[in-house]
Every structure is written in C-alpha cells, then in structure tokens.
Short mmCIF file of C-alpha atoms (C1' of nucleotides) in Angstrom, two decimals:
data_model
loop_
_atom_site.label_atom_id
_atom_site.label_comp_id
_atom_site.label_asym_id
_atom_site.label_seq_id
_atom_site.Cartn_x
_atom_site.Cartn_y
_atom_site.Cartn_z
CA UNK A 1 180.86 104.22 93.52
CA UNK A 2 180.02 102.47 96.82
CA UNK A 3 182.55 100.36 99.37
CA UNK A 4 182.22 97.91 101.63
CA UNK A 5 185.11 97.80 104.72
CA UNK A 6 185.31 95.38 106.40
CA UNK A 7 187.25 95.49 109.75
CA UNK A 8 186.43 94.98 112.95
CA UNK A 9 188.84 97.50 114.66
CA UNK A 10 186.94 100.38 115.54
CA UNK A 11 189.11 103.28 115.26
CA UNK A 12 190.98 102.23 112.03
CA UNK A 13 187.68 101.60 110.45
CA UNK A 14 186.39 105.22 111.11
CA UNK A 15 188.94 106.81 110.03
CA UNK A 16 188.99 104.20 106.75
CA UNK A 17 185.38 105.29 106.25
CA UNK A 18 185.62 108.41 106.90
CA UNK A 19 188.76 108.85 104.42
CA UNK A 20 186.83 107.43 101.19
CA UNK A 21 183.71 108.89 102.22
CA UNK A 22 185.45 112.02 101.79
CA UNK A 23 186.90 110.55 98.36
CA UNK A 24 183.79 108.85 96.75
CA UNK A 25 180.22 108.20 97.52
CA UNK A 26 179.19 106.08 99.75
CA UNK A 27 180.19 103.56 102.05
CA UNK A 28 179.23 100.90 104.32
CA UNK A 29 181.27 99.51 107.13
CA UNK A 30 180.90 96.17 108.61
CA UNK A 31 182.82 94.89 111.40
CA UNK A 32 182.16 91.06 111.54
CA UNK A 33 182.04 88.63 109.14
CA UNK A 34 178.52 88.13 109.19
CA UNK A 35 177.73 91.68 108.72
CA UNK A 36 180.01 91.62 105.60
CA UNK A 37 178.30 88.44 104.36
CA UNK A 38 174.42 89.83 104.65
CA UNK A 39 175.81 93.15 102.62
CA UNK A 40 177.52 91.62 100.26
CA UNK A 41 174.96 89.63 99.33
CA UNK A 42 172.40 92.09 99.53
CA UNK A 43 174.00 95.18 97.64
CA UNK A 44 176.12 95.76 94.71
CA UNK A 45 178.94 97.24 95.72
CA UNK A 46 181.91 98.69 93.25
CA UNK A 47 184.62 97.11 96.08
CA UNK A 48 185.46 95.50 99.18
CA UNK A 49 188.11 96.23 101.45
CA UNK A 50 188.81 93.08 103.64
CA UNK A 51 190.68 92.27 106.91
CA UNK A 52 191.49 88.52 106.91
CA UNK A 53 191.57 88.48 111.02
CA UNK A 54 187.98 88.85 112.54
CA UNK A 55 186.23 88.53 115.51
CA UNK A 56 183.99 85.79 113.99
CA UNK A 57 185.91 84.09 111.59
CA UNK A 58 188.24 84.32 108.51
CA UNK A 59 187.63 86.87 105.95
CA UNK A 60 188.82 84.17 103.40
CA UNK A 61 185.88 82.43 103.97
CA UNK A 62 183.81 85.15 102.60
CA UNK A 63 186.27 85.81 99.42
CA UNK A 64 186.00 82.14 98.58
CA UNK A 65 182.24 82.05 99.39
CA UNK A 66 181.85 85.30 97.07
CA UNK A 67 183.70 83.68 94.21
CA UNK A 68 182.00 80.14 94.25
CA UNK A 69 178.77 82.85 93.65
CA UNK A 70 180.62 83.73 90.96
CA UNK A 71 180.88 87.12 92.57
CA UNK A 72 183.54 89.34 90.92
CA UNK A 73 183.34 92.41 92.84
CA UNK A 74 186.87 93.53 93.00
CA UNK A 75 188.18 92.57 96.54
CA UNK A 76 191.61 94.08 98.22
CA UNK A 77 192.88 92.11 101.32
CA UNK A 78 194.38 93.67 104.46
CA UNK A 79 197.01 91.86 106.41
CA UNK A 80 199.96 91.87 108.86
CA UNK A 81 203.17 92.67 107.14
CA UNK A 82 204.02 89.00 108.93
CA UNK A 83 201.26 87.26 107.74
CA UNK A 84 202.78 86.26 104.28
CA UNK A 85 201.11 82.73 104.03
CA UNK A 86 197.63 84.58 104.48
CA UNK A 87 197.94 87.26 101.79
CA UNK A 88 199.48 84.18 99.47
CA UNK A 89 195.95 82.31 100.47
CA UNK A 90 194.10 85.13 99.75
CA UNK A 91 195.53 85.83 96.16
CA UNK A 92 194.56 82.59 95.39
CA UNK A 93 191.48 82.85 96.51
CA UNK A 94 190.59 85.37 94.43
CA UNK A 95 191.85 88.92 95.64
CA UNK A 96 192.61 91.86 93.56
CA UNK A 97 195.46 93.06 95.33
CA UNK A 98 196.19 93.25 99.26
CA UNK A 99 197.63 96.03 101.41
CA UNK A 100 200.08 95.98 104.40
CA UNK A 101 198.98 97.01 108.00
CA UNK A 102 199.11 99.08 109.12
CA UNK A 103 198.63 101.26 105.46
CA UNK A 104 198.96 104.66 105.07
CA UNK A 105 195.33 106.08 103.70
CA UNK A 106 196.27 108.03 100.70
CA UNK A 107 198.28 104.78 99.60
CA UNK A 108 194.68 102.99 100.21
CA UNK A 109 193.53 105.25 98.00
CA UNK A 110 195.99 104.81 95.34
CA UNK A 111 195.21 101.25 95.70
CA UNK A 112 191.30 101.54 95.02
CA UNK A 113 192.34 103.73 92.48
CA UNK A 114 194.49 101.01 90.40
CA UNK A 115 192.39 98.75 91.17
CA UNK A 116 189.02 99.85 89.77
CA UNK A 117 190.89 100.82 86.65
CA UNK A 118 192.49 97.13 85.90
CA UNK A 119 189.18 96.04 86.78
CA UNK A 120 188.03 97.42 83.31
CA UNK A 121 184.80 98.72 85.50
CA UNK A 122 184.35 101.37 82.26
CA UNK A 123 186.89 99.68 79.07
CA UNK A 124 187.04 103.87 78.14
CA UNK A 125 185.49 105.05 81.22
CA UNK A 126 184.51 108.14 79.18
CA UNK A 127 180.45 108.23 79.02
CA UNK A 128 179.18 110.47 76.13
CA UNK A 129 175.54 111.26 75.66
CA UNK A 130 175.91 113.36 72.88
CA UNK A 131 177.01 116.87 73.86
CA UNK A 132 177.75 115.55 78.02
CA UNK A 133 180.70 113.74 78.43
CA UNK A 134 181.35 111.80 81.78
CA UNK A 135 184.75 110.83 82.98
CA UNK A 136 184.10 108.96 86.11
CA UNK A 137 187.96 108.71 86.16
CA UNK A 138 188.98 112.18 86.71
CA UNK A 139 185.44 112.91 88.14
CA UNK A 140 184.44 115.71 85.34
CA UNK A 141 181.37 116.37 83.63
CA UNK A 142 181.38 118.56 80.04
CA UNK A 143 178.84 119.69 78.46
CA UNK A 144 179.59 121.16 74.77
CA UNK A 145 183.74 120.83 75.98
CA UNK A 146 182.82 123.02 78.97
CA UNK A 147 183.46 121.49 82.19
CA UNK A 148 180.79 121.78 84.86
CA UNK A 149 181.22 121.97 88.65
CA UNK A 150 179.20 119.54 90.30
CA UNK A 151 178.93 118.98 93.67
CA UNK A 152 179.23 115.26 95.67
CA UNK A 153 176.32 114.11 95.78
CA UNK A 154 174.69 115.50 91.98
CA UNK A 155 178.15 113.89 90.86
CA UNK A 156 177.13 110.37 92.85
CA UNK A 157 173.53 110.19 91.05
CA UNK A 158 174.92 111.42 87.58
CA UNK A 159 177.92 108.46 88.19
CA UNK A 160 174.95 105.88 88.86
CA UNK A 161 173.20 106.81 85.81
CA UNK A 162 175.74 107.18 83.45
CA UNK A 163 177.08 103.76 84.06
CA UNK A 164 174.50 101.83 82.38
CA UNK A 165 173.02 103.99 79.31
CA UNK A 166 169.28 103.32 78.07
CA UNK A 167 168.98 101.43 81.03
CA UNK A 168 166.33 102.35 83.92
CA UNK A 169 167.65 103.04 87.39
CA UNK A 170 165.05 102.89 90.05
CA UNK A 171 164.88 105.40 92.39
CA UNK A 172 165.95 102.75 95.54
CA UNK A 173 169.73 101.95 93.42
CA UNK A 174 169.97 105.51 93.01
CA UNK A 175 169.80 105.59 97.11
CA UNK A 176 171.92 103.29 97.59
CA UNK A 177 174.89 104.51 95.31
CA UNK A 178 174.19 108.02 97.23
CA UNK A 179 173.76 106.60 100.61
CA UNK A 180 174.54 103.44 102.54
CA UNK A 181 172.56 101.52 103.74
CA UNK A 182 172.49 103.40 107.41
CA UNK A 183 172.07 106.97 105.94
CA UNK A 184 167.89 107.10 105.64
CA UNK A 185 166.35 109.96 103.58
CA UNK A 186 162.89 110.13 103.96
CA UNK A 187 162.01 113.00 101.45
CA UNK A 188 162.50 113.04 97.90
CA UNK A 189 166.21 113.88 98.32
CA UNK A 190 166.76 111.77 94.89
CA UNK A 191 164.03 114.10 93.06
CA UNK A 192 165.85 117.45 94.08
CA UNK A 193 169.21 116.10 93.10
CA UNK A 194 168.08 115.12 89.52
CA UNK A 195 166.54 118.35 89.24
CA UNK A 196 169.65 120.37 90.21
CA UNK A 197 171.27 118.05 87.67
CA UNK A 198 169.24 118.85 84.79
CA UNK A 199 169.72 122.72 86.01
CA UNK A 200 173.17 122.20 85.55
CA UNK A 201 173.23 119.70 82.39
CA UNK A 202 170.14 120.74 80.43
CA UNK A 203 166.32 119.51 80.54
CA UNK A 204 166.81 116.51 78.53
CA UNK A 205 170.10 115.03 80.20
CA UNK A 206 168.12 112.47 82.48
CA UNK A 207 165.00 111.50 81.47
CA UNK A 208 161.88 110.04 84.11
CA UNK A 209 160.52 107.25 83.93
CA UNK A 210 157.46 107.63 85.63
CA UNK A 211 156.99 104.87 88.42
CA UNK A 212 160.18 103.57 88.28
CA UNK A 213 162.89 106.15 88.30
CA UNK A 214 165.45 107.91 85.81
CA UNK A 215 167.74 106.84 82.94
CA UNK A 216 170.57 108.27 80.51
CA UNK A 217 169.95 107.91 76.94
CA UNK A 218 172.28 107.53 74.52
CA UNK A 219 171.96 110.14 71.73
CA UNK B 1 156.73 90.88 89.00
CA UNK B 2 154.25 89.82 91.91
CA UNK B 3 155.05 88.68 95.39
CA UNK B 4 153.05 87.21 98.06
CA UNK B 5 153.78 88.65 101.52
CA UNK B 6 153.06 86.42 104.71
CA UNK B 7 152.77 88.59 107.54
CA UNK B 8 150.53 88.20 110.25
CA UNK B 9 151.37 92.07 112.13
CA UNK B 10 148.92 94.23 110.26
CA UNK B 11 150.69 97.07 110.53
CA UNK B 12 154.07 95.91 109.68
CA UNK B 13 151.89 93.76 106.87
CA UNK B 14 150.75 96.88 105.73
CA UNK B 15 154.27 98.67 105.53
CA UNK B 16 156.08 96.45 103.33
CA UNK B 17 152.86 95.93 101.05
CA UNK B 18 153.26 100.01 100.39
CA UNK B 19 156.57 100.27 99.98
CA UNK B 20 157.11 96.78 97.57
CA UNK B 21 153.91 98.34 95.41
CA UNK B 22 155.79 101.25 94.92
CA UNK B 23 158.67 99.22 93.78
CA UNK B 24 157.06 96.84 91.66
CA UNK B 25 154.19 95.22 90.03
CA UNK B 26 151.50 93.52 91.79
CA UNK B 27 151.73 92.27 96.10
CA UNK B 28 149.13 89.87 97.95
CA UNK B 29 149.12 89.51 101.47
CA UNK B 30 148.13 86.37 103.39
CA UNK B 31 147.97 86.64 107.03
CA UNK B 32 147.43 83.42 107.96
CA UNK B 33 149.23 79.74 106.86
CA UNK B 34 145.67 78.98 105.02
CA UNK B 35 145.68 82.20 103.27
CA UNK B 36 149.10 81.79 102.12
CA UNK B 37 148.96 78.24 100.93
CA UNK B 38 145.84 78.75 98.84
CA UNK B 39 147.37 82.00 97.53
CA UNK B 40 150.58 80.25 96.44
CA UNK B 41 148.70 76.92 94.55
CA UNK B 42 146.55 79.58 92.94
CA UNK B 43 148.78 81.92 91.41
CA UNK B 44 152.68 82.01 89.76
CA UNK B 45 154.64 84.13 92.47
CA UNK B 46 157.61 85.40 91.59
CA UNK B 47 158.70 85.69 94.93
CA UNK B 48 157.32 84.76 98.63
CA UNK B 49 158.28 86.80 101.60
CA UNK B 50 157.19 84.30 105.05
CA UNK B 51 157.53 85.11 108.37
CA UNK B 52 157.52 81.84 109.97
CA UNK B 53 155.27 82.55 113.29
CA UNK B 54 152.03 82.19 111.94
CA UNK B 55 148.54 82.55 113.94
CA UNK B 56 147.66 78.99 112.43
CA UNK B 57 150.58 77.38 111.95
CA UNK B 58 154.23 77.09 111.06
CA UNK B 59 155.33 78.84 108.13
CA UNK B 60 158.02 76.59 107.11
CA UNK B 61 155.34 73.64 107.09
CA UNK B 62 154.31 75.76 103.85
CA UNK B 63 157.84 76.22 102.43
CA UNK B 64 158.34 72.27 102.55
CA UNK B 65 155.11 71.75 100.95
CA UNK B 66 156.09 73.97 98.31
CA UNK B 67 159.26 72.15 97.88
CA UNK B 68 157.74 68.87 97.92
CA UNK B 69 155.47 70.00 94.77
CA UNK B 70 158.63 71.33 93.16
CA UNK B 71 157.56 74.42 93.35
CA UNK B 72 160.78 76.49 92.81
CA UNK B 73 159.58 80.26 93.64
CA UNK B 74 162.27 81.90 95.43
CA UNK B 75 160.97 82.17 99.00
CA UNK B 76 162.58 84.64 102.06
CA UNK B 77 161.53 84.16 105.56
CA UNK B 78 161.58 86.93 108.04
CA UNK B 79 162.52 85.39 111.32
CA UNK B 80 163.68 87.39 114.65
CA UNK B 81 167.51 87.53 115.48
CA UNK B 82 167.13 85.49 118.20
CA UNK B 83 165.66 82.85 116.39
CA UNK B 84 168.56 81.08 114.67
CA UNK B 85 167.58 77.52 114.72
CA UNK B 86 164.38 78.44 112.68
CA UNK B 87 166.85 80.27 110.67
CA UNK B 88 168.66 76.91 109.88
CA UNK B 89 165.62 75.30 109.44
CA UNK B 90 164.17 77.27 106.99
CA UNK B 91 167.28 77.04 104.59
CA UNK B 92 167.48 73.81 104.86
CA UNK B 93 163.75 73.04 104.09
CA UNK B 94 164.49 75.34 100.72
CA UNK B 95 164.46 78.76 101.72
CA UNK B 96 166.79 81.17 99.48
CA UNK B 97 167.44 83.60 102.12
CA UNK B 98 166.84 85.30 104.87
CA UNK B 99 166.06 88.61 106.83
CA UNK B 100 166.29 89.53 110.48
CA UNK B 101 163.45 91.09 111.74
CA UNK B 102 162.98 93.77 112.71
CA UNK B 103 164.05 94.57 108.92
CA UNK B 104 164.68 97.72 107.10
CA UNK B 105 162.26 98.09 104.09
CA UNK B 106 165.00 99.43 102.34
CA UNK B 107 167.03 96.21 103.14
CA UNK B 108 164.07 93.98 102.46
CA UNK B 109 163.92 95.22 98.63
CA UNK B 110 167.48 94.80 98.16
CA UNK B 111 167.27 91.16 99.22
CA UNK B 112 164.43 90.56 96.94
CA UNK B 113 166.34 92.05 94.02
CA UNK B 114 169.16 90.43 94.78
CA UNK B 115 167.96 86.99 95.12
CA UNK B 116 165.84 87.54 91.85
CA UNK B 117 169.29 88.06 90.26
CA UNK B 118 170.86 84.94 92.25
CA UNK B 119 168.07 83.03 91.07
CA UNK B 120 168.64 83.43 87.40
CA UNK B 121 165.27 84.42 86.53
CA UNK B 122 166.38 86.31 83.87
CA UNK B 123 170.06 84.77 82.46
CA UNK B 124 170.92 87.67 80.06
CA UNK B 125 167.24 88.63 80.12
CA UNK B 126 166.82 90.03 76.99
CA UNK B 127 164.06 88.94 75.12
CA UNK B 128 163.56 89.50 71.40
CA UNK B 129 160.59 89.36 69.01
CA UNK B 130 162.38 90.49 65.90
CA UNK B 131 162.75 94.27 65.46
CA UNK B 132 161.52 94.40 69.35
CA UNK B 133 164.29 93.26 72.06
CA UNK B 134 162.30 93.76 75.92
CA UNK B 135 165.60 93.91 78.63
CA UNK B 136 163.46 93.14 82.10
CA UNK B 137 166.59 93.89 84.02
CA UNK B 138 167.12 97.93 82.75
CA UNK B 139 163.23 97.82 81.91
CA UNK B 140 163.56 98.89 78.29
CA UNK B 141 162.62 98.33 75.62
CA UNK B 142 163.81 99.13 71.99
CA UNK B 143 162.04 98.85 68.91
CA UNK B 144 164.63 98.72 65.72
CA UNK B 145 167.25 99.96 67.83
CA UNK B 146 165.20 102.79 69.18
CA UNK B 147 164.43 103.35 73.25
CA UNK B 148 160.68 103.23 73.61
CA UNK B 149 158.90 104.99 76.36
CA UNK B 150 156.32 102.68 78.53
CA UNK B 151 154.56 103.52 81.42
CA UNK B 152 154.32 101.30 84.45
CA UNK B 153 151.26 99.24 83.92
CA UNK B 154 152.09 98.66 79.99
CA UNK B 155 155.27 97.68 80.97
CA UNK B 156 153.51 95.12 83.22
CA UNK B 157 151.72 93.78 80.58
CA UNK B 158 154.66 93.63 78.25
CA UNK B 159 156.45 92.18 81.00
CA UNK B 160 154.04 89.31 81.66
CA UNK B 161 153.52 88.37 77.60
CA UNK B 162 157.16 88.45 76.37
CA UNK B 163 158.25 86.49 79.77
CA UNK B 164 156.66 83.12 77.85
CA UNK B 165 157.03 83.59 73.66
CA UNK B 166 154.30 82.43 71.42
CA UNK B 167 152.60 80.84 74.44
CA UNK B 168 148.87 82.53 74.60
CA UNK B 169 148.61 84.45 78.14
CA UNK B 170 145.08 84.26 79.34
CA UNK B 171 143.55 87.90 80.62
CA UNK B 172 142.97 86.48 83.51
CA UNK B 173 146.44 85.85 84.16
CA UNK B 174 147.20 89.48 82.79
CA UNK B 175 145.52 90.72 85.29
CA UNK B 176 146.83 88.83 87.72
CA UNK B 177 150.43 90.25 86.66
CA UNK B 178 149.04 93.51 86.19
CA UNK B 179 146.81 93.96 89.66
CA UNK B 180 147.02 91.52 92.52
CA UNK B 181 144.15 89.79 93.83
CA UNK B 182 142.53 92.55 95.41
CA UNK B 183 142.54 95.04 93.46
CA UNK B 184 139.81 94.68 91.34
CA UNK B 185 139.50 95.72 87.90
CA UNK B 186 135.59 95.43 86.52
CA UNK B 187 136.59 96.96 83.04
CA UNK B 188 138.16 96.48 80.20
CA UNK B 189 141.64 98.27 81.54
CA UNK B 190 143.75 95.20 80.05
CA UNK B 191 142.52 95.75 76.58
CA UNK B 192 143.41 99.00 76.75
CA UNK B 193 146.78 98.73 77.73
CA UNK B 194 147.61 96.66 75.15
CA UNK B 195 145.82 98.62 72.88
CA UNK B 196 148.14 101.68 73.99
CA UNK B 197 151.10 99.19 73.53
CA UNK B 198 150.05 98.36 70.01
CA UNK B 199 150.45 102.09 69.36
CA UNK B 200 154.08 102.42 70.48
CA UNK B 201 155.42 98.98 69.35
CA UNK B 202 153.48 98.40 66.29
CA UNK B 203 149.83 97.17 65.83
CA UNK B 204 151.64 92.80 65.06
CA UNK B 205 153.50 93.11 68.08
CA UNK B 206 150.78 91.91 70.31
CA UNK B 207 148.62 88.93 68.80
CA UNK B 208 145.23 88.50 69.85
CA UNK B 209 143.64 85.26 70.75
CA UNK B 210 140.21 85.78 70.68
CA UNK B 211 138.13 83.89 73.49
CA UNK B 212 141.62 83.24 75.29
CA UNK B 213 143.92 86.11 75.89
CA UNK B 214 147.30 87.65 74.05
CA UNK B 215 150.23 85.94 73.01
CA UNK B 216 153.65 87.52 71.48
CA UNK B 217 155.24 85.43 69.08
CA UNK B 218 159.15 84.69 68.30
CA UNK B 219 159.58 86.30 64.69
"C1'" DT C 1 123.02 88.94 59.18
"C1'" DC C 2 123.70 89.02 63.95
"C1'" DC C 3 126.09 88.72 68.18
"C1'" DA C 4 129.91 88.50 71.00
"C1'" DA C 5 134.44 89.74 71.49
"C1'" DC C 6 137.65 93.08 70.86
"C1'" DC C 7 139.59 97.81 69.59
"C1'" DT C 8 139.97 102.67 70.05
"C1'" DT C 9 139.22 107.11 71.78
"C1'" DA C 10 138.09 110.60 75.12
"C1'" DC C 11 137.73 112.23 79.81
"C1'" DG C 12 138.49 113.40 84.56
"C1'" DG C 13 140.20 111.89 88.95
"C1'" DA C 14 144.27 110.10 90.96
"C1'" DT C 15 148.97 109.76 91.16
"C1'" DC C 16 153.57 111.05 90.51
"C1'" DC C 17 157.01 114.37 89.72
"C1'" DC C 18 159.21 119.04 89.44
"C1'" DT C 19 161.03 122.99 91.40
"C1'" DG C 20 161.50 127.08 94.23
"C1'" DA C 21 162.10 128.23 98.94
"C1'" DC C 22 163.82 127.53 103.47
"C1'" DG C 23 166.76 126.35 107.16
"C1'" DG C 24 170.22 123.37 109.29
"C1'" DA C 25 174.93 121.68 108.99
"C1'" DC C 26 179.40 122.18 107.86
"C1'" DC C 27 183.63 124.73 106.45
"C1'" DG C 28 186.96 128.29 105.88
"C1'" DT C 29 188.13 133.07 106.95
"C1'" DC C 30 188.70 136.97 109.53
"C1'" DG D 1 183.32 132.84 117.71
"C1'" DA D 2 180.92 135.44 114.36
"C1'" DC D 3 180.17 135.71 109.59
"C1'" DG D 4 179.51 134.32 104.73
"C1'" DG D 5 179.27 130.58 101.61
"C1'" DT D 6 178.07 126.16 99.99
"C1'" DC D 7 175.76 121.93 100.20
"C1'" DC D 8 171.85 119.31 101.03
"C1'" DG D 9 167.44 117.46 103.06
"C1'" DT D 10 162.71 118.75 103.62
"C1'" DC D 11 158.43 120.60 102.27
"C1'" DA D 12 154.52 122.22 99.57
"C1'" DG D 13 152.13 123.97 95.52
"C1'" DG D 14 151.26 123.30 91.00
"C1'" DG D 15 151.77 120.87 86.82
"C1'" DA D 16 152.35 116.79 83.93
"C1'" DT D 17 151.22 112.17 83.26
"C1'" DC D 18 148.78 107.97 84.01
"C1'" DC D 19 144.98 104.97 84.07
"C1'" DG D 20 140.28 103.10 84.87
"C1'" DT D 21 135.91 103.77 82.98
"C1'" DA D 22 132.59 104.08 79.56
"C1'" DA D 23 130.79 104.52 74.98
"C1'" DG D 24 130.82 103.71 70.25
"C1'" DG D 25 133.19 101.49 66.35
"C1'" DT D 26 135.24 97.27 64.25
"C1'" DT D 27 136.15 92.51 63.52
"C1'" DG D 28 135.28 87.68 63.13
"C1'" DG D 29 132.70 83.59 63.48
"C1'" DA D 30 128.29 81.03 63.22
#
DNA sequence: TCCAACCTTACGGATCCCTGACGGACCGTC
DNA sequence: GACGGTCCGTCAGGGATCCGTAAGGTTGGA
C-alpha cells in the first residue's frame, strides 16, 4: 500500500507521514504541486491525500488533470472547515471523500480505511494461494488456518505480490511498494525479505523468476 | 522491449545503460545527434531517452524529425532544472515526458514504465494464439490455462514474435529484440531459444519460415 | 541425391539468486 | 542509561540456473 500527501505545511505533513508510515508501507510526501504532479505520474500509488491550497497552485488542478488521464487512484481532499465551495468543487471533480482541517489523525486513518474498501481495491480482499490465505484488510497471513506473525516490511512485499496472482512483479515495484521513492537500498534488501518470507510461508509460496523478479501463483 | 539512450556523459551514459539492461531487454547508446538519428531510422525503438545538449547538435532537432516522419516512439528528454524553456520546447515538438537531471535511476525507470503504460502500447495486452494467451504486462504466459516458466531471453523472443501475429519476424530483427546492436551474437543462439520455447509451449507454437525468420500465427 | 537451412542436445563459463551471519537502529523495560 | 529484543540492511560464499557455442542430426527444396 503506498500514499502520496500532498501538503505543503511542513509540520502537519510530518507528522501526516509519519502517522501512516507507522500504519502502512510506504509513503511519499510532496509539498508543491509540481512535486505531486511528477509522482503521480510517475508511480502507482494506492491513494492521494490532497490539500486544495498550495504554494504553487490549486490542488484541483491536479485532481482534474489526473482524471482527464483517466487516472482513478482514489483521491481524499483536505480543506478549511470554511471553504465549503472548494470541497463542493472538488467532489465534482472527482474526489473520493474530503476531510476537515485541521483533522484529527486516527480519523485520517479511518478515512483511508473506508475509502480503500469502497474503492473495491480487492472485491473479497481475501487472497488464497491454496493453503496461504492473505487478508490485506485485517493485515493477516494463514497458512493451513494458522495465522503467522509477519513483520512490516515481509508483510509490504507479501501485500505487493499477492495483489496480482500469476502475474510477475519486478524487483524495482517491489521497491517501490516497500520504499518511497527517497528511501534508497542499495543491497539486495528485496532478496532477504523474500527469503524470510518463504522461511515463514514455505519454499514454494513465492516463486523467482529469474531476471525479472518474483510472483504468487495461484494453486 | 529496447530503448535507445542519448547521452553524451560517458559515465552517466554508462549508468543508466546498466541499470535499464538489468530491467529490460535490449539498450543502444548514441552519444552524439548522428549516432542517434541513424540508430532511430534503423531500428523499431520502443522507447528513446534524449538529453537535449548534444556535442553535435540539438537534440530536439532529432525529436522533430522524428515527428515529422510520423514516427510515434515514445521519446523522454533529460534536460537540467534550470532549463525550462527547453523543457517547453521539447513537449511541444512531441516529447511524452520529461526528467530533471540530475535524475534518479530509480525515477528514470518508473517514467519509462509509466509512459509505456500512458502510451497504450499494450491496451489489455494480452495476446492469444489459441490454447497460448502471452500477458506482456505481468510477463506470463499460460498455456491451456497453465503458468509457464520462461527465462529472460525466451521471453524476449516470445515477446518480439507474438507482439505482430502471423506476420513473419525476420532473425535479424530477433536479434535485434533479443541483443542490441552491440552485442554481438556470431551463433546460432536465436534458434536455440526458440527451439527451447518449442519445448515448453508446444513444438506448432512457433512456425518456421525458412530463408526468412519465425512467425506465430492467430489460431 | 545433395546442399543449405534449421533443429536439438550437451557443456562449461557467466550470471543471478539464496541464505546465514553480523551489526546498527530502534523500542520497551527495569 | 543500560540491557535485551526485534527488525532490517548489508555482505559474502556457495549453489542453481541461464545461455552462447559448437557439433551432429534432420528437414526441405532443387
């Protein structure tokens, strides 16, 4: 699961960032609107948190711009308690939902929460291959109906993979749903996490694919 | 997949041709505006990466040549921040995006994969030749319903001959997919490769056209 | 029948990946 | 603030896989 926040208040936005990071995987903070534009265009991210009011511009622009692309990334506005015309424009424009400012952070959370799951991201959001069962809901693996403890970042690469099954996720997506974009790893930090997986999971849970990177088989 | 990087810094040159070999198919560099125009009338790119200061020349003299011919590749020019009137420039003469040098590698293949989506390359992208269905987005393939394993460079050839159905691909141009200009191959290393794809997908899926090259037909 | 083109197999060097070990960072507890 | 625990990135050795090459067999056309 990876965010984008966009808000150009510095304080506020570390301790947004620092709140989901704590919560989910990774995220990415930009502060102007042109930031937000190059990431959003260059990474896939699960959702956006946007403040309308920025430094360079309205963060409207970017919602409308993002659903001419046909972009459908779930978007949640910030805004004034005042600013009732805005948060009207921005429904319109193609929001998921907005938030008051100033917003309490678990209610944030409650927010992202809601809206991932109207969002249909997973129709069941239960992943089974075969004996493993992934609930990216409730964030719990089982294996044979026994739950396994897995820790933040093994859970962010099993999420990744699970999503898609039979499909091949290269090693660089894998970074980037574990890190941002900021967060470097120069090793094969990806390599040791699958294999702690497969520890934990069984041999056959994630299969290579040599050159490329790992999938999750159904079956 | 093969790109065409125009870089004229050999070091940074040699930097992104590592880490996009790593990440997909088959990379030329050009160093000069000479280089890069013959490379891009000789060979099908899939995507150009230009940084406009050239030793010789103007590298968006190149990208409105290509235009003028029609020729659609997606291109990306690198350009430095403070350059933003070449930035214009270039998308107006037909660029489809751009990066800000200096640029994250990481970044860099993000962009390219995401304006490979944008561009539509690949609609749903699955391709089918009866019991055989070849997904170019997860890189899989299935063979009457069932996952088959391929390694990188018989993927590359699958790649290239289901991309066009029962249209003959010369070797020549299977090589070209395969390796890039440079490096050479003096044996027979494509007919093996398909040979070792014959074994996993059955011996019809590949059709040989003898004097010419391979084709894989619809049906 | 003969030749050229193509297919298949085997082999060893090169490449890629796995995993155990280690130490730094962080956290909670005493 | 010292200690124990957990998590996680880094590294290196060894092992598995890949792939180009070559050599011999097969096919197809003249």
């Amino acid at each position: 699961m990876r965010l984008l926040v966009v808000e150009d208040e510095v304080n506020l936005a570390g301790a947004v960032v620092d709140h989901l990071r704590a919560r989910t995987h990774a995220v990415d903070w930009a502060a102007t609107l042109d930031e937000a534009a190059a990431a959003v265009r260059t990474a896939d991210f699960d959702l956006v948190l946007l403040d309308l009011s920025l430094p360079d511009g309205d963060g409207l622009s970017l919602l409308r711009e993002m659903r001419d692309r046909t972009d459908r990334t779930p978007v949640v506005i910030a805004t004034a308690r005042d600013r009732i015309m805005e948060r009207i424009a921005g429904l319109e424009a193609g929001a998921d939902d907005y938030i008051l400012k100033p917003y309490d952070l678990d209610e944030l959370s409650a927010r992202i929460a809601a809206i991932r799951r109207r969002a249909g991201d997973m129709p069941t959001s239960e992943r089974r291959f075969g004996a493993l069962v992934v609930d990216p809901e409730g964030r719990a693996v089982h294996l044979d109906g026994q739950p396994v403890a897995l820790t933040r970042k093994e859970w962010a690469v099993l999420d990744r993979l699970s999503r898609r099954p039979d499909t091949t996720v290269t090693r660089e997506q894998l970074e980037q749903a574990v890190y941002g974009f900021d967060d470097e790893v120069e090793s094969n930090a990806i390599e040791v996490h699958v294999s702690r997986l497969r520890a934990k999971l069984g041999r056959a849970a994630v299969e290579t694919v040599r050159g490329f990177g790992y999938r999750m088989g159904r079956g």
